[in-house]
Amino acid sequence: MKKQFFLSAVFYLLLLGKFFALDKTPIVAEIVSFEAVLNNQEVYFYWTTQTENNAEQFVVECSVDGKLFEEVIVLPAVGNSDIPIEYFDVDQTPESGQSFYRLKITDSKGNTHYTSSVPVMNTGEQIKINIEQTGNNCLQNGIEKENILMILRDQTGTEYYSKFNLYKKDNLLAGCDLEQRVPAGIYVVTGASKHIYYSSKLVVE
């Protein structure tokens, strides 16, 4: 009886060890971020991996309803790396209206992993926002969106972070830079508040 119990215990421990060994299998790629940004009727994709383990390729997929996705871009992965790696690509013919993009990661064995989907609104028009560094407009009534964190990237790739109040001015969407961090120029911008997320090209005047 004791011998049978001992064998059962050993078998259980072997199974337990196998389980923990499988649990420690490294993930194929640790994705730090995945961005999809509308710029001049094209969608720019930026993503960064912290590490890669036998990563084979990245596939950017698009959906108009957030359910059925189709392949739009395929890019080879570095494969194995323990340092951050940045990737970039472009969808030159995006769908009109709202689309959803996600990143599929495939390893050398054919296993796949997905990021969460990112919405992009392609209205066919460039959004122009007049950013005012000072003035009473920051305190005026009729603010459309308040205290929005906006992430701006200029043409050299330099990023700026600041918070804005957005309001209507001369039939344009205007904004007040609450932290006065952003110089005049043309930027690709993503913005987020508690209830919205959007991306577009931005002119800061």
mmCIF file of N, CA and C in Angstrom, residues 51-102:
data_model
loop_
_atom_site.group_PDB
_atom_site.id
_atom_site.type_symbol
_atom_site.label_atom_id
_atom_site.label_comp_id
_atom_site.label_asym_id
_atom_site.label_seq_id
_atom_site.Cartn_x
_atom_site.Cartn_y
_atom_site.Cartn_z
ATOM 1 N N THR A 51 11.042 42.228 -25.978
ATOM 2 C CA THR A 51 11.844 41.029 -26.231
ATOM 3 C C THR A 51 11.186 40.217 -27.341
ATOM 4 N N GLU A 52 11.968 39.350 -27.992
ATOM 5 C CA GLU A 52 11.439 38.421 -28.992
ATOM 6 C C GLU A 52 12.058 37.043 -28.773
ATOM 7 N N ASN A 53 11.215 36.004 -28.891
ATOM 8 C CA ASN A 53 11.680 34.624 -28.725
ATOM 9 C C ASN A 53 11.131 33.774 -29.866
ATOM 10 N N ASN A 54 11.975 33.502 -30.850
ATOM 11 C CA ASN A 54 11.580 32.710 -32.029
ATOM 12 C C ASN A 54 10.406 33.331 -32.778
ATOM 13 N N ALA A 55 10.360 34.648 -32.809
ATOM 14 C CA ALA A 55 9.306 35.338 -33.561
ATOM 15 C C ALA A 55 9.577 35.207 -35.058
ATOM 16 N N GLU A 56 8.549 34.891 -35.826
ATOM 17 C CA GLU A 56 8.694 34.677 -37.262
ATOM 18 C C GLU A 56 8.309 35.914 -38.063
ATOM 19 N N GLN A 57 7.105 36.447 -37.819
ATOM 20 C CA GLN A 57 6.634 37.598 -38.588
ATOM 21 C C GLN A 57 5.520 38.321 -37.847
ATOM 22 N N PHE A 58 5.290 39.570 -38.298
ATOM 23 C CA PHE A 58 4.173 40.372 -37.816
ATOM 24 C C PHE A 58 3.203 40.583 -38.972
ATOM 25 N N VAL A 59 1.923 40.493 -38.686
ATOM 26 C CA VAL A 59 0.888 40.737 -39.686
ATOM 27 C C VAL A 59 -0.069 41.785 -39.134
ATOM 28 N N VAL A 60 -0.212 42.908 -39.853
ATOM 29 C CA VAL A 60 -1.210 43.908 -39.492
ATOM 30 C C VAL A 60 -2.513 43.528 -40.174
ATOM 31 N N GLU A 61 -3.578 43.404 -39.388
ATOM 32 C CA GLU A 61 -4.885 43.027 -39.916
ATOM 33 C C GLU A 61 -5.874 44.165 -39.730
ATOM 34 N N CYS A 62 -6.831 44.259 -40.660
ATOM 35 C CA CYS A 62 -7.810 45.342 -40.646
ATOM 36 C C CYS A 62 -9.224 44.771 -40.669
ATOM 37 N N SER A 63 -10.142 45.471 -40.004
ATOM 38 C CA SER A 63 -11.550 45.089 -39.993
ATOM 39 C C SER A 63 -12.409 46.344 -40.017
ATOM 40 N N VAL A 64 -13.541 46.286 -40.717
ATOM 41 C CA VAL A 64 -14.463 47.422 -40.740
ATOM 42 C C VAL A 64 -15.542 47.282 -39.677
ATOM 43 N N ASP A 65 -15.689 46.096 -39.116
ATOM 44 C CA ASP A 65 -16.710 45.887 -38.091
ATOM 45 C C ASP A 65 -16.134 45.434 -36.751
ATOM 46 N N GLY A 66 -14.813 45.289 -36.673
ATOM 47 C CA GLY A 66 -14.183 44.854 -35.437
ATOM 48 C C GLY A 66 -14.280 43.368 -35.176
ATOM 49 N N LYS A 67 -14.817 42.604 -36.151
ATOM 50 C CA LYS A 67 -15.002 41.160 -35.966
ATOM 51 C C LYS A 67 -14.243 40.344 -37.011
ATOM 52 N N LEU A 68 -14.461 40.668 -38.292
ATOM 53 C CA LEU A 68 -13.799 39.948 -39.376
ATOM 54 C C LEU A 68 -12.583 40.744 -39.835
ATOM 55 N N PHE A 69 -11.387 40.155 -39.683
ATOM 56 C CA PHE A 69 -10.144 40.850 -40.002
ATOM 57 C C PHE A 69 -9.503 40.259 -41.250
ATOM 58 N N GLU A 70 -8.882 41.153 -42.037
ATOM 59 C CA GLU A 70 -8.152 40.738 -43.227
ATOM 60 C C GLU A 70 -6.716 41.241 -43.151
ATOM 61 N N GLU A 71 -5.815 40.494 -43.742
ATOM 62 C CA GLU A 71 -4.393 40.831 -43.745
ATOM 63 C C GLU A 71 -4.126 42.013 -44.670
ATOM 64 N N VAL A 72 -3.377 43.011 -44.176
ATOM 65 C CA VAL A 72 -3.022 44.157 -45.018
ATOM 66 C C VAL A 72 -1.509 44.330 -45.144
ATOM 67 N N ILE A 73 -0.746 43.904 -44.150
ATOM 68 C CA ILE A 73 0.713 44.077 -44.172
ATOM 69 C C ILE A 73 1.369 42.871 -43.502
ATOM 70 N N VAL A 74 2.457 42.387 -44.102
ATOM 71 C CA VAL A 74 3.266 41.323 -43.498
ATOM 72 C C VAL A 74 4.702 41.829 -43.384
ATOM 73 N N LEU A 75 5.274 41.723 -42.195
ATOM 74 C CA LEU A 75 6.635 42.211 -41.966
ATOM 75 C C LEU A 75 7.413 41.155 -41.178
ATOM 76 N N PRO A 76 8.617 40.776 -41.647
ATOM 77 C CA PRO A 76 9.412 39.782 -40.908
ATOM 78 C C PRO A 76 9.824 40.317 -39.539
ATOM 79 N N ALA A 77 9.869 39.440 -38.560
ATOM 80 C CA ALA A 77 10.351 39.798 -37.230
ATOM 81 C C ALA A 77 11.861 39.600 -37.157
ATOM 82 N N VAL A 78 12.497 40.242 -36.198
ATOM 83 C CA VAL A 78 13.929 40.028 -35.986
ATOM 84 C C VAL A 78 14.177 38.581 -35.580
ATOM 85 N N GLY A 79 13.288 38.047 -34.758
ATOM 86 C CA GLY A 79 13.397 36.634 -34.378
ATOM 87 C C GLY A 79 13.674 36.442 -32.911
ATOM 88 N N ASN A 80 14.905 36.742 -32.501
ATOM 89 C CA ASN A 80 15.301 36.611 -31.098
ATOM 90 C C ASN A 80 16.043 37.870 -30.672
ATOM 91 N N SER A 81 15.583 38.464 -29.583
ATOM 92 C CA SER A 81 16.203 39.705 -29.123
ATOM 93 C C SER A 81 15.828 39.938 -27.664
ATOM 94 N N ASP A 82 16.761 40.503 -26.901
ATOM 95 C CA ASP A 82 16.467 40.871 -25.521
ATOM 96 C C ASP A 82 16.572 42.380 -25.316
ATOM 97 N N ILE A 83 16.514 43.133 -26.427
ATOM 98 C CA ILE A 83 16.510 44.594 -26.364
ATOM 99 C C ILE A 83 15.298 45.116 -27.135
ATOM 100 N N PRO A 84 14.810 46.322 -26.823
ATOM 101 C CA PRO A 84 13.642 46.865 -27.527
ATOM 102 C C PRO A 84 13.923 47.068 -29.015
ATOM 103 N N ILE A 85 12.945 46.722 -29.856
ATOM 104 C CA ILE A 85 13.039 46.901 -31.306
ATOM 105 C C ILE A 85 11.791 47.630 -31.782
ATOM 106 N N GLU A 86 11.972 48.667 -32.600
ATOM 107 C CA GLU A 86 10.857 49.445 -33.124
ATOM 108 C C GLU A 86 10.576 49.057 -34.572
ATOM 109 N N TYR A 87 9.296 48.939 -34.913
ATOM 110 C CA TYR A 87 8.859 48.596 -36.265
ATOM 111 C C TYR A 87 7.949 49.697 -36.802
ATOM 112 N N PHE A 88 7.926 49.820 -38.139
ATOM 113 C CA PHE A 88 7.087 50.835 -38.781
ATOM 114 C C PHE A 88 6.646 50.325 -40.144
ATOM 115 N N ASP A 89 5.388 50.614 -40.516
ATOM 116 C CA ASP A 89 4.903 50.311 -41.860
ATOM 117 C C ASP A 89 3.684 51.184 -42.138
ATOM 118 N N VAL A 90 3.179 51.125 -43.384
ATOM 119 C CA VAL A 90 2.108 52.036 -43.810
ATOM 120 C C VAL A 90 1.056 51.283 -44.603
ATOM 121 N N ASP A 91 -0.216 51.566 -44.316
ATOM 122 C CA ASP A 91 -1.329 51.136 -45.162
ATOM 123 C C ASP A 91 -1.670 52.314 -46.069
ATOM 124 N N GLN A 92 -1.321 52.218 -47.347
ATOM 125 C CA GLN A 92 -1.492 53.341 -48.268
ATOM 126 C C GLN A 92 -2.913 53.470 -48.804
ATOM 127 N N THR A 93 -3.734 52.455 -48.638
ATOM 128 C CA THR A 93 -5.116 52.496 -49.148
ATOM 129 C C THR A 93 -6.093 52.047 -48.065
ATOM 130 N N PRO A 94 -6.213 52.829 -46.990
ATOM 131 C CA PRO A 94 -7.124 52.429 -45.914
ATOM 132 C C PRO A 94 -8.587 52.586 -46.314
ATOM 133 N N GLU A 95 -9.453 51.897 -45.601
ATOM 134 C CA GLU A 95 -10.888 52.008 -45.819
ATOM 135 C C GLU A 95 -11.384 53.377 -45.361
ATOM 136 N N SER A 96 -12.465 53.858 -45.990
ATOM 137 C CA SER A 96 -13.102 55.093 -45.538
ATOM 138 C C SER A 96 -13.929 54.803 -44.289
ATOM 139 N N GLY A 97 -14.098 55.832 -43.464
ATOM 140 C CA GLY A 97 -14.850 55.650 -42.234
ATOM 141 C C GLY A 97 -14.001 55.006 -41.154
ATOM 142 N N GLN A 98 -14.656 54.362 -40.220
ATOM 143 C CA GLN A 98 -13.936 53.757 -39.100
ATOM 144 C C GLN A 98 -13.465 52.354 -39.435
ATOM 145 N N SER A 99 -12.215 52.090 -39.099
ATOM 146 C CA SER A 99 -11.630 50.759 -39.251
ATOM 147 C C SER A 99 -10.959 50.368 -37.945
ATOM 148 N N PHE A 100 -10.700 49.086 -37.817
ATOM 149 C CA PHE A 100 -10.016 48.567 -36.640
ATOM 150 C C PHE A 100 -8.779 47.800 -37.099
ATOM 151 N N TYR A 101 -7.654 48.084 -36.462
ATOM 152 C CA TYR A 101 -6.402 47.404 -36.797
ATOM 153 C C TYR A 101 -5.885 46.639 -35.580
ATOM 154 N N ARG A 102 -5.292 45.494 -35.849
ATOM 155 C CA ARG A 102 -4.639 44.731 -34.791
ATOM 156 C C ARG A 102 -3.371 44.095 -35.349
#
